[in-house]
Amino acid sequence: MSRSARTNPYPDLFAGLEEQAENVSQRVSPCDQQSGSSLASQQPASRGKVWLCLFFPSLPLQAMQHLCSADQPYAVCAVDARRSVVATNRLARSYGVLPGQPLKSALALCAGLNSVDREPALEQALLMALGQRMLAFSSLVSLQPPQALVLEVRSSLRLFGGIESLCAQLLGSLQADGYHLR
């Protein structure tokens, strides 16, 4: 399969970025108008943006945390005809219940499985709260529903002592509060 024939599995995540990149590369600095060279070609590659994506695979479960207890197996299910499992707690996973399974299959693996319907409004509210919290690490935070945040961290690297230190502080802060992320 050729590279150009592949389709983007996340069309909303990168919508418009190619156009923005073309617009940036076509801008000309006032100082460079006489020479005709573009600003993008004058800048070293290190001056570009540095993006960090935080993916929260358990966000549907964490949004429903007020209903789920850790000592019982829980699964959050999509509200569709198949009622597929979207997220599970640790106890449900120990029975073999995994995201993507139909609820009927999950119940066959774990008869005592408690299921709750997915609440997109609660997930969105939690994602927004997490996004506001990430403003402590970056001035540019973008929500990527249903389960991700994207941060531009170039301007934060010096403040936090480099990318490794920034990631360690950011991940430590979220994991200390019980959030699971990649």
CSV table of N, CA and C in Angstrom, one decimal:
chain,number,residue,atom,x,y,z
A,1,MET,N,0.8,-1.2,0.0
A,1,MET,CA,0.0,0.0,0.0
A,1,MET,C,0.9,1.2,0.0
A,2,SER,N,0.6,2.1,-0.9
A,2,SER,CA,1.5,3.3,-0.9
A,2,SER,C,1.2,4.3,0.2
A,3,ARG,N,2.1,5.1,0.5
A,3,ARG,CA,2.0,6.0,1.7
A,3,ARG,C,0.8,7.0,1.5
A,4,SER,N,0.6,7.4,0.2
A,4,SER,CA,-0.4,8.4,0.0
A,4,SER,C,-1.8,7.8,0.0
A,5,ALA,N,-1.9,6.4,-0.1
A,5,ALA,CA,-3.2,5.7,-0.1
A,5,ALA,C,-3.7,5.5,1.3
A,6,ARG,N,-2.9,5.7,2.3
A,6,ARG,CA,-3.3,5.4,3.7
A,6,ARG,C,-4.3,6.5,4.1
A,7,THR,N,-5.3,6.1,4.9
A,7,THR,CA,-6.2,7.1,5.4
A,7,THR,C,-5.8,7.4,6.9
A,8,ASN,N,-6.1,8.6,7.3
A,8,ASN,CA,-5.8,9.0,8.7
A,8,ASN,C,-6.9,8.5,9.6
A,9,PRO,N,-6.5,7.6,10.6
A,9,PRO,CA,-7.5,7.0,11.5
A,9,PRO,C,-8.0,8.1,12.5
A,10,TYR,N,-7.4,9.2,12.6
A,10,TYR,CA,-7.8,10.3,13.5
A,10,TYR,C,-8.0,11.6,12.7
A,11,PRO,N,-9.0,11.7,11.9
A,11,PRO,CA,-9.1,12.8,11.0
A,11,PRO,C,-9.3,14.1,11.8
A,12,ASP,N,-10.0,14.1,12.9
A,12,ASP,CA,-10.3,15.3,13.6
A,12,ASP,C,-9.0,15.8,14.4
A,13,LEU,N,-8.2,14.9,14.7
A,13,LEU,CA,-7.0,15.3,15.5
A,13,LEU,C,-6.1,16.2,14.8
A,14,PHE,N,-5.9,15.9,13.5
A,14,PHE,CA,-4.9,16.7,12.7
A,14,PHE,C,-5.6,17.5,11.6
A,15,ALA,N,-6.9,17.7,11.7
A,15,ALA,CA,-7.6,18.5,10.7
A,15,ALA,C,-7.0,19.9,10.6
A,16,GLY,N,-6.7,20.3,9.4
A,16,GLY,CA,-6.2,21.7,9.2
A,16,GLY,C,-4.7,21.9,9.4
A,17,LEU,N,-4.0,20.9,10.0
A,17,LEU,CA,-2.6,21.2,10.3
A,17,LEU,C,-1.7,21.3,9.0
A,18,GLU,N,-2.1,20.6,8.0
A,18,GLU,CA,-1.3,20.7,6.7
A,18,GLU,C,-1.4,22.1,6.1
A,19,GLU,N,-2.7,22.6,6.2
A,19,GLU,CA,-2.9,24.0,5.7
A,19,GLU,C,-2.2,25.0,6.5
A,20,GLN,N,-2.2,24.8,7.8
A,20,GLN,CA,-1.5,25.7,8.7
A,20,GLN,C,0.0,25.7,8.4
A,21,ALA,N,0.6,24.5,8.2
A,21,ALA,CA,2.0,24.4,7.9
A,21,ALA,C,2.3,25.1,6.6
A,22,GLU,N,1.5,25.0,5.6
A,22,GLU,CA,1.7,25.6,4.3
A,22,GLU,C,1.7,27.1,4.5
A,23,ASN,N,0.7,27.6,5.3
A,23,ASN,CA,0.6,29.1,5.5
A,23,ASN,C,1.8,29.6,6.2
A,24,VAL,N,2.3,28.9,7.2
A,24,VAL,CA,3.5,29.3,7.9
A,24,VAL,C,4.7,29.4,7.0
A,25,SER,N,4.9,28.3,6.2
A,25,SER,CA,6.1,28.3,5.3
A,25,SER,C,6.0,29.4,4.2
A,26,GLN,N,4.8,29.9,3.9
A,26,GLN,CA,4.7,30.9,2.9
A,26,GLN,C,4.9,32.3,3.5
A,27,ARG,N,4.8,32.5,4.8
A,27,ARG,CA,5.0,33.8,5.4
A,27,ARG,C,6.4,34.3,5.2
A,28,VAL,N,6.5,35.6,5.0
A,28,VAL,CA,7.9,36.2,4.8
A,28,VAL,C,8.1,37.3,5.9
A,29,SER,N,9.2,37.2,6.5
A,29,SER,CA,9.6,38.2,7.5
A,29,SER,C,9.8,39.5,6.9
A,30,PRO,N,9.4,40.7,7.5
A,30,PRO,CA,9.6,42.0,6.9
A,30,PRO,C,11.1,42.2,6.6
A,31,CYS,N,12.0,41.7,7.4
A,31,CYS,CA,13.4,41.8,7.2
A,31,CYS,C,13.9,41.1,5.9
A,32,ASP,N,13.2,40.0,5.6
A,32,ASP,CA,13.6,39.2,4.5
A,32,ASP,C,12.8,39.4,3.2
A,33,GLN,N,12.0,40.5,3.2
A,33,GLN,CA,11.2,40.7,2.0
A,33,GLN,C,12.0,41.1,0.8
A,34,GLN,N,13.2,41.7,1.0
A,34,GLN,CA,14.0,42.1,-0.1
A,34,GLN,C,14.7,40.9,-0.7
A,35,SER,N,15.1,39.9,0.1
A,35,SER,CA,15.8,38.8,-0.4
A,35,SER,C,14.8,37.7,-0.9
A,36,GLY,N,13.6,37.8,-0.5
A,36,GLY,CA,12.5,36.8,-0.9
A,36,GLY,C,12.6,35.5,-0.2
A,37,SER,N,13.4,35.3,0.7
A,37,SER,CA,13.5,34.0,1.4
A,37,SER,C,12.4,34.0,2.5
A,38,SER,N,11.9,32.8,2.7
A,38,SER,CA,10.8,32.7,3.7
A,38,SER,C,11.4,32.5,5.1
A,39,LEU,N,10.5,32.9,6.0
A,39,LEU,CA,10.9,32.9,7.4
A,39,LEU,C,11.1,31.4,7.9
A,40,ALA,N,10.3,30.5,7.4
A,40,ALA,CA,10.4,29.1,7.8
A,40,ALA,C,11.8,28.5,7.4
A,41,SER,N,12.3,28.9,6.2
A,41,SER,CA,13.6,28.4,5.8
A,41,SER,C,14.7,29.0,6.6
A,42,GLN,N,14.5,30.2,7.2
A,42,GLN,CA,15.6,30.8,7.9
A,42,GLN,C,15.7,30.3,9.3
A,43,GLN,N,14.6,29.7,9.9
A,43,GLN,CA,14.6,29.3,11.2
A,43,GLN,C,15.3,27.9,11.3
A,44,PRO,N,16.1,27.7,12.4
A,44,PRO,CA,16.6,26.3,12.6
A,44,PRO,C,15.4,25.4,13.0
A,45,ALA,N,15.6,24.1,12.7
A,45,ALA,CA,14.5,23.2,13.1
A,45,ALA,C,14.2,23.2,14.5
A,46,SER,N,15.1,23.5,15.4
A,46,SER,CA,14.9,23.5,16.8
A,46,SER,C,13.9,24.6,17.3
A,47,ARG,N,13.6,25.5,16.4
A,47,ARG,CA,12.7,26.6,16.8
A,47,ARG,C,11.2,26.2,16.6
A,48,GLY,N,11.0,25.0,16.0
A,48,GLY,CA,9.6,24.6,15.8
A,48,GLY,C,8.9,24.3,17.1
A,49,LYS,N,7.6,24.0,16.9
A,49,LYS,CA,6.8,23.6,18.1
A,49,LYS,C,7.1,22.2,18.6
A,50,VAL,N,6.9,22.0,19.9
A,50,VAL,CA,7.1,20.7,20.4
A,50,VAL,C,5.8,20.3,21.1
A,51,TRP,N,5.2,19.2,20.6
A,51,TRP,CA,3.9,18.8,21.0
A,51,TRP,C,4.0,17.6,21.9
A,52,LEU,N,3.1,17.6,22.9
A,52,LEU,CA,3.0,16.4,23.8
A,52,LEU,C,1.6,16.0,23.9
A,53,CYS,N,1.3,14.8,23.6
A,53,CYS,CA,-0.1,14.2,23.6
A,53,CYS,C,-0.2,13.4,24.8
A,54,LEU,N,-1.3,13.6,25.6
A,54,LEU,CA,-1.6,12.8,26.8
A,54,LEU,C,-2.9,12.1,26.4
A,55,PHE,N,-2.8,10.7,26.4
A,55,PHE,CA,-4.0,9.9,26.1
A,55,PHE,C,-4.4,9.2,27.4
A,56,PHE,N,-5.7,9.4,27.8
A,56,PHE,CA,-6.2,8.8,29.0
A,56,PHE,C,-7.2,7.6,28.6
A,57,PRO,N,-6.6,6.4,28.6
A,57,PRO,CA,-7.4,5.3,28.2
A,57,PRO,C,-8.5,4.9,29.1
A,58,SER,N,-8.4,5.3,30.4
A,58,SER,CA,-9.4,5.0,31.4
A,58,SER,C,-10.3,6.1,31.7
A,59,LEU,N,-10.3,7.2,30.9
A,59,LEU,CA,-11.1,8.4,31.2
A,59,LEU,C,-12.6,8.0,31.3
A,60,PRO,N,-13.2,7.2,30.5
A,60,PRO,CA,-14.6,6.8,30.7
A,60,PRO,C,-14.9,6.3,32.1
A,61,LEU,N,-14.0,5.4,32.6
A,61,LEU,CA,-14.1,4.8,33.9
A,61,LEU,C,-13.9,5.9,35.0
A,62,GLN,N,-12.9,6.7,34.8
A,62,GLN,CA,-12.6,7.7,35.8
A,62,GLN,C,-13.7,8.8,35.9
A,63,ALA,N,-14.4,9.0,34.8
A,63,ALA,CA,-15.5,10.0,34.8
A,63,ALA,C,-16.7,9.4,35.6
A,64,MET,N,-16.7,8.1,35.7
A,64,MET,CA,-17.8,7.4,36.4
A,64,MET,C,-17.4,6.9,37.8
A,65,GLN,N,-16.3,7.4,38.3
A,65,GLN,CA,-15.7,6.9,39.5
A,65,GLN,C,-16.6,7.0,40.7
A,66,HIS,N,-17.5,7.9,40.7
A,66,HIS,CA,-18.5,8.1,41.8
A,66,HIS,C,-19.4,6.9,41.9
A,67,LEU,N,-19.6,6.1,40.8
A,67,LEU,CA,-20.4,4.9,40.8
A,67,LEU,C,-19.7,3.6,41.0
A,68,CYS,N,-18.4,3.6,40.8
A,68,CYS,CA,-17.6,2.4,40.7
A,68,CYS,C,-16.7,2.2,42.0
A,69,SER,N,-16.8,1.1,42.6
A,69,SER,CA,-15.9,0.8,43.7
A,69,SER,C,-14.8,-0.1,43.2
A,70,ALA,N,-13.6,0.0,43.9
A,70,ALA,CA,-12.4,-0.8,43.5
A,70,ALA,C,-12.6,-2.2,43.9
A,71,ASP,N,-13.4,-2.6,44.8
A,71,ASP,CA,-13.5,-4.0,45.3
A,71,ASP,C,-14.6,-4.8,44.5
A,72,GLN,N,-15.1,-4.2,43.4
A,72,GLN,CA,-16.0,-5.0,42.5
A,72,GLN,C,-15.6,-4.7,41.1
A,73,PRO,N,-15.8,-5.8,40.2
A,73,PRO,CA,-15.5,-5.6,38.8
A,73,PRO,C,-16.5,-4.6,38.1
A,74,TYR,N,-15.9,-3.6,37.4
A,74,TYR,CA,-16.8,-2.7,36.7
A,74,TYR,C,-16.3,-2.5,35.3
A,75,ALA,N,-17.3,-2.3,34.4
A,75,ALA,CA,-17.0,-2.0,33.0
A,75,ALA,C,-17.9,-0.8,32.6
A,76,VAL,N,-17.3,0.1,31.9
A,76,VAL,CA,-18.1,1.2,31.3
A,76,VAL,C,-18.4,0.8,29.9
A,77,CYS,N,-19.7,0.8,29.5
A,77,CYS,CA,-20.1,0.3,28.2
A,77,CYS,C,-20.6,1.5,27.3
A,78,ALA,N,-20.4,1.3,26.0
A,78,ALA,CA,-21.0,2.2,25.0
A,78,ALA,C,-22.5,2.0,24.9
A,79,VAL,N,-23.2,3.1,24.7
A,79,VAL,CA,-24.6,3.0,24.6
A,79,VAL,C,-24.9,2.8,23.1
A,80,ASP,N,-24.8,1.6,22.6
A,80,ASP,CA,-25.1,1.3,21.3
A,80,ASP,C,-25.7,-0.1,21.2
A,81,ALA,N,-26.1,-0.6,20.1
A,81,ALA,CA,-26.7,-1.9,20.0
A,81,ALA,C,-25.9,-3.1,20.5
A,82,ARG,N,-24.6,-3.0,20.3
A,82,ARG,CA,-23.7,-4.0,20.8
A,82,ARG,C,-23.3,-4.0,22.3
A,83,ARG,N,-23.5,-2.8,22.8
A,83,ARG,CA,-23.1,-2.5,24.2
A,83,ARG,C,-21.7,-3.0,24.5
A,84,SER,N,-20.7,-2.5,23.7
A,84,SER,CA,-19.4,-2.9,23.8
A,84,SER,C,-18.7,-2.2,25.0
A,85,VAL,N,-17.7,-2.9,25.6
A,85,VAL,CA,-17.0,-2.4,26.8
A,85,VAL,C,-16.0,-1.4,26.3
A,86,VAL,N,-16.0,-0.2,27.0
A,86,VAL,CA,-15.1,0.9,26.6
A,86,VAL,C,-13.9,1.0,27.6
A,87,ALA,N,-14.2,0.7,28.9
A,87,ALA,CA,-13.1,0.8,29.9
A,87,ALA,C,-13.5,-0.2,31.0
A,88,THR,N,-12.4,-0.7,31.7
A,88,THR,CA,-12.7,-1.6,32.8
A,88,THR,C,-11.7,-1.2,34.0
A,89,ASN,N,-12.1,-1.6,35.2
A,89,ASN,CA,-11.2,-1.4,36.3
A,89,ASN,C,-10.3,-2.6,36.4
A,90,ARG,N,-9.4,-2.6,37.3
A,90,ARG,CA,-8.3,-3.6,37.4
A,90,ARG,C,-8.9,-5.0,37.7
A,91,LEU,N,-9.9,-5.0,38.6
A,91,LEU,CA,-10.5,-6.3,39.0
A,91,LEU,C,-11.2,-6.9,37.8
A,92,ALA,N,-11.9,-6.2,37.0
A,92,ALA,CA,-12.6,-6.7,35.8
A,92,ALA,C,-11.5,-7.2,34.8
A,93,ARG,N,-10.4,-6.5,34.7
A,93,ARG,CA,-9.4,-7.0,33.8
A,93,ARG,C,-8.7,-8.3,34.2
A,94,SER,N,-8.7,-8.5,35.5
A,94,SER,CA,-8.1,-9.7,36.1
A,94,SER,C,-9.0,-10.9,35.7
A,95,TYR,N,-10.3,-10.7,35.3
A,95,TYR,CA,-11.2,-11.8,34.8
A,95,TYR,C,-11.1,-11.9,33.3
A,96,GLY,N,-10.3,-11.0,32.7
A,96,GLY,CA,-10.2,-11.1,31.2
A,96,GLY,C,-11.1,-10.2,30.5
A,97,VAL,N,-11.8,-9.3,31.2
A,97,VAL,CA,-12.7,-8.4,30.5
A,97,VAL,C,-11.8,-7.2,30.0
A,98,LEU,N,-11.9,-7.0,28.6
A,98,LEU,CA,-11.1,-6.0,28.0
A,98,LEU,C,-11.9,-5.0,27.2
A,99,PRO,N,-11.5,-3.8,27.0
A,99,PRO,CA,-12.2,-2.9,26.1
A,99,PRO,C,-12.3,-3.4,24.7
A,100,GLY,N,-13.5,-3.2,24.1
A,100,GLY,CA,-13.8,-3.7,22.8
A,100,GLY,C,-14.6,-4.9,22.8
A,101,GLN,N,-14.7,-5.6,23.9
A,101,GLN,CA,-15.6,-6.8,23.9
A,101,GLN,C,-17.0,-6.4,24.0
A,102,PRO,N,-17.9,-7.2,23.4
A,102,PRO,CA,-19.3,-7.0,23.7
A,102,PRO,C,-19.6,-7.3,25.2
A,103,LEU,N,-20.6,-6.6,25.7
A,103,LEU,CA,-20.9,-6.8,27.1
A,103,LEU,C,-21.3,-8.3,27.4
A,104,LYS,N,-22.0,-8.9,26.5
A,104,LYS,CA,-22.4,-10.3,26.7
A,104,LYS,C,-21.1,-11.2,26.9
A,105,SER,N,-20.1,-11.0,26.1
A,105,SER,CA,-18.9,-11.8,26.2
A,105,SER,C,-18.2,-11.4,27.6
A,106,ALA,N,-18.2,-10.2,28.0
A,106,ALA,CA,-17.6,-9.8,29.2
A,106,ALA,C,-18.3,-10.4,30.4
A,107,LEU,N,-19.7,-10.5,30.3
A,107,LEU,CA,-20.4,-11.2,31.4
A,107,LEU,C,-20.2,-12.7,31.4
A,108,ALA,N,-19.9,-13.3,30.3
A,108,ALA,CA,-19.5,-14.7,30.3
A,108,ALA,C,-18.2,-14.9,31.0
A,109,LEU,N,-17.3,-14.0,30.9
A,109,LEU,CA,-16.0,-14.1,31.6
A,109,LEU,C,-16.1,-13.8,33.1
A,110,CYS,N,-17.0,-12.9,33.4
A,110,CYS,CA,-17.1,-12.4,34.8
A,110,CYS,C,-18.6,-12.2,35.1
A,111,ALA,N,-19.2,-13.2,35.7
A,111,ALA,CA,-20.7,-13.2,36.0
A,111,ALA,C,-21.1,-12.0,36.9
A,112,GLY,N,-20.2,-11.6,37.8
A,112,GLY,CA,-20.5,-10.5,38.7
A,112,GLY,C,-20.1,-9.1,38.3
A,113,LEU,N,-19.9,-9.0,37.0
A,113,LEU,CA,-19.5,-7.7,36.4
A,113,LEU,C,-20.6,-6.7,36.5
A,114,ASN,N,-20.2,-5.5,37.0
A,114,ASN,CA,-21.2,-4.4,37.1
A,114,ASN,C,-20.9,-3.5,35.9
A,115,SER,N,-21.9,-3.2,35.1
A,115,SER,CA,-21.7,-2.3,34.0
A,115,SER,C,-22.5,-1.0,34.2
A,116,VAL,N,-21.9,0.1,33.7
A,116,VAL,CA,-22.5,1.4,33.7
A,116,VAL,C,-22.4,1.9,32.3
A,117,ASP,N,-23.4,2.7,31.9
A,117,ASP,CA,-23.4,3.4,30.6
A,117,ASP,C,-22.4,4.5,30.6
A,118,ARG,N,-21.8,4.7,29.4
A,118,ARG,CA,-20.8,5.7,29.2
A,118,ARG,C,-21.6,7.1,29.3
A,119,GLU,N,-20.9,8.1,29.9
A,119,GLU,CA,-21.5,9.4,30.0
A,119,GLU,C,-20.6,10.4,29.4
A,120,PRO,N,-20.8,10.7,28.1
A,120,PRO,CA,-19.9,11.6,27.4
A,120,PRO,C,-19.8,13.0,28.0
A,121,ALA,N,-20.9,13.5,28.6
A,121,ALA,CA,-20.8,14.8,29.2
A,121,ALA,C,-19.9,14.8,30.4
A,122,LEU,N,-19.9,13.8,31.2
A,122,LEU,CA,-19.0,13.7,32.3
A,122,LEU,C,-17.5,13.6,31.9
A,123,GLU,N,-17.3,12.8,30.8
A,123,GLU,CA,-16.0,12.6,30.3
A,123,GLU,C,-15.4,14.0,29.8
A,124,GLN,N,-16.3,14.7,29.1
A,124,GLN,CA,-15.9,16.0,28.5
A,124,GLN,C,-15.6,17.0,29.7
A,125,ALA,N,-16.4,17.0,30.7
A,125,ALA,CA,-16.1,17.8,31.9
A,125,ALA,C,-14.8,17.5,32.5
A,126,LEU,N,-14.5,16.2,32.7
A,126,LEU,CA,-13.2,15.7,33.3
A,126,LEU,C,-12.1,16.1,32.4
A,127,LEU,N,-12.2,15.9,31.1
A,127,LEU,CA,-11.2,16.3,30.1
A,127,LEU,C,-10.9,17.8,30.2
A,128,MET,N,-11.9,18.6,30.3
A,128,MET,CA,-11.7,20.1,30.4
A,128,MET,C,-11.0,20.4,31.7
A,129,ALA,N,-11.4,19.7,32.8
A,129,ALA,CA,-10.7,20.0,34.1
A,129,ALA,C,-9.2,19.6,34.0
A,130,LEU,N,-8.9,18.5,33.3
A,130,LEU,CA,-7.5,18.1,33.2
A,130,LEU,C,-6.8,19.1,32.3
A,131,GLY,N,-7.5,19.6,31.3
A,131,GLY,CA,-6.9,20.6,30.4
A,131,GLY,C,-6.5,21.9,31.1
A,132,GLN,N,-7.4,22.3,32.0
A,132,GLN,CA,-7.2,23.5,32.8
A,132,GLN,C,-6.0,23.2,33.7
A,133,ARG,N,-5.9,22.1,34.3
A,133,ARG,CA,-4.8,21.7,35.1
A,133,ARG,C,-3.5,21.7,34.4
A,134,MET,N,-3.5,21.3,33.1
A,134,MET,CA,-2.3,21.3,32.3
A,134,MET,C,-1.8,22.7,31.9
A,135,LEU,N,-2.6,23.7,32.2
A,135,LEU,CA,-2.1,25.1,31.9
A,135,LEU,C,-0.9,25.4,32.8
A,136,ALA,N,-0.7,24.7,33.9
A,136,ALA,CA,0.4,24.9,34.8
A,136,ALA,C,1.7,24.4,34.1
A,137,PHE,N,1.6,23.6,33.0
A,137,PHE,CA,2.8,23.1,32.3
A,137,PHE,C,2.9,23.7,30.9
A,138,SER,N,1.9,24.3,30.3
A,138,SER,CA,1.9,24.8,29.0
A,138,SER,C,0.8,25.9,28.9
A,139,SER,N,1.1,26.9,28.1
A,139,SER,CA,0.1,27.9,27.8
A,139,SER,C,-0.8,27.6,26.7
A,140,LEU,N,-0.5,26.5,25.9
A,140,LEU,CA,-1.3,26.1,24.8
A,140,LEU,C,-1.7,24.7,25.0
A,141,VAL,N,-3.0,24.5,25.4
A,141,VAL,CA,-3.5,23.1,25.7
A,141,VAL,C,-4.7,23.0,24.8
A,142,SER,N,-4.8,21.9,24.1
A,142,SER,CA,-5.9,21.6,23.2
A,142,SER,C,-6.6,20.3,23.6
A,143,LEU,N,-7.9,20.4,23.8
A,143,LEU,CA,-8.7,19.2,24.1
A,143,LEU,C,-8.9,18.4,22.8
A,144,GLN,N,-8.7,17.1,22.9
A,144,GLN,CA,-8.9,16.2,21.7
A,144,GLN,C,-9.8,15.1,22.2
A,145,PRO,N,-11.1,15.4,22.3
A,145,PRO,CA,-12.1,14.4,22.7
A,145,PRO,C,-12.1,13.2,21.9
A,146,PRO,N,-12.3,12.0,22.4
A,146,PRO,CA,-12.9,11.8,23.7
A,146,PRO,C,-11.9,11.6,24.8
A,147,GLN,N,-10.6,11.3,24.5
A,147,GLN,CA,-9.8,10.9,25.6
A,147,GLN,C,-8.3,11.5,25.6
A,148,ALA,N,-8.1,12.6,25.0
A,148,ALA,CA,-6.7,13.1,24.8
A,148,ALA,C,-6.6,14.6,25.0
A,149,LEU,N,-5.4,15.0,25.4
A,149,LEU,CA,-5.1,16.4,25.5
A,149,LEU,C,-3.8,16.6,24.7
A,150,VAL,N,-3.6,17.7,24.0
A,150,VAL,CA,-2.4,18.0,23.3
A,150,VAL,C,-1.8,19.3,23.8
A,151,LEU,N,-0.5,19.3,24.2
A,151,LEU,CA,0.1,20.5,24.8
A,151,LEU,C,1.3,20.9,23.9
A,152,GLU,N,1.4,22.2,23.7
A,152,GLU,CA,2.6,22.7,23.0
A,152,GLU,C,3.6,23.1,24.2
A,153,VAL,N,4.7,22.4,24.2
A,153,VAL,CA,5.6,22.6,25.4
A,153,VAL,C,6.9,23.2,25.1
A,154,ARG,N,7.2,23.7,23.9
A,154,ARG,CA,8.4,24.3,23.5
A,154,ARG,C,8.8,25.4,24.6
A,155,SER,N,7.9,26.3,24.9
A,155,SER,CA,8.2,27.4,25.8
A,155,SER,C,8.4,27.0,27.2
A,156,SER,N,8.0,25.8,27.6
A,156,SER,CA,8.0,25.3,28.9
A,156,SER,C,9.3,24.5,29.2
A,157,LEU,N,10.0,24.1,28.2
A,157,LEU,CA,11.2,23.2,28.4
A,157,LEU,C,12.2,23.8,29.3
A,158,ARG,N,12.6,25.1,29.1
A,158,ARG,CA,13.6,25.7,29.9
A,158,ARG,C,13.1,25.8,31.3
A,159,LEU,N,11.9,26.2,31.5
A,159,LEU,CA,11.3,26.4,32.8
A,159,LEU,C,11.3,25.1,33.7
A,160,PHE,N,11.1,24.0,33.0
A,160,PHE,CA,11.0,22.7,33.7
A,160,PHE,C,12.2,21.9,33.6
A,161,GLY,N,13.3,22.4,33.0
A,161,GLY,CA,14.6,21.7,33.0
A,161,GLY,C,14.7,20.7,31.9
A,162,GLY,N,14.0,20.8,30.8
A,162,GLY,CA,14.1,19.9,29.7
A,162,GLY,C,12.8,19.0,29.5
A,163,ILE,N,12.8,18.3,28.4
A,163,ILE,CA,11.6,17.5,28.1
A,163,ILE,C,11.4,16.3,29.1
A,164,GLU,N,12.5,15.7,29.5
A,164,GLU,CA,12.4,14.5,30.5
A,164,GLU,C,11.9,15.0,31.8
A,165,SER,N,12.4,16.1,32.3
A,165,SER,CA,11.9,16.7,33.6
A,165,SER,C,10.5,17.1,33.5
A,166,LEU,N,10.1,17.8,32.4
A,166,LEU,CA,8.8,18.2,32.2
A,166,LEU,C,7.8,17.1,32.2
A,167,CYS,N,8.1,16.0,31.5
A,167,CYS,CA,7.3,14.8,31.4
A,167,CYS,C,7.2,14.2,32.8
A,168,ALA,N,8.3,14.1,33.5
A,168,ALA,CA,8.3,13.4,34.8
A,168,ALA,C,7.4,14.2,35.8
A,169,GLN,N,7.5,15.5,35.8
A,169,GLN,CA,6.7,16.3,36.7
A,169,GLN,C,5.2,16.2,36.3
A,170,LEU,N,4.9,16.3,35.0
A,170,LEU,CA,3.5,16.3,34.5
A,170,LEU,C,2.9,14.9,34.8
A,171,LEU,N,3.6,13.8,34.5
A,171,LEU,CA,3.1,12.5,34.7
A,171,LEU,C,3.0,12.2,36.2
A,172,GLY,N,4.0,12.6,37.0
A,172,GLY,CA,3.9,12.4,38.4
A,172,GLY,C,2.7,13.1,39.1
A,173,SER,N,2.4,14.3,38.6
A,173,SER,CA,1.3,15.1,39.1
A,173,SER,C,0.0,14.4,38.8
A,174,LEU,N,-0.2,13.9,37.6
A,174,LEU,CA,-1.5,13.2,37.2
A,174,LEU,C,-1.6,11.8,37.9
A,175,GLN,N,-0.5,11.1,37.9
A,175,GLN,CA,-0.5,9.7,38.4
A,175,GLN,C,-0.7,9.7,39.9
A,176,ALA,N,-0.2,10.8,40.6
A,176,ALA,CA,-0.4,10.9,42.0
A,176,ALA,C,-1.9,11.0,42.4
A,177,ASP,N,-2.7,11.6,41.5
A,177,ASP,CA,-4.1,11.7,41.7
A,177,ASP,C,-4.9,10.6,41.1
A,178,GLY,N,-4.2,9.5,40.6
A,178,GLY,CA,-4.9,8.3,40.2
A,178,GLY,C,-5.3,8.3,38.7
A,179,TYR,N,-4.8,9.2,37.9
A,179,TYR,CA,-5.1,9.2,36.5
A,179,TYR,C,-4.1,8.2,35.8
A,180,HIS,N,-4.7,7.4,34.9
A,180,HIS,CA,-3.9,6.5,34.1
A,180,HIS,C,-3.7,7.2,32.7
A,181,LEU,N,-2.5,7.3,32.2
A,181,LEU,CA,-2.3,7.9,30.9
A,181,LEU,C,-1.1,7.4,30.2
A,182,ARG,N,-1.1,7.6,28.9
A,182,ARG,CA,0.0,7.3,28.0
A,182,ARG,C,0.5,8.6,27.4
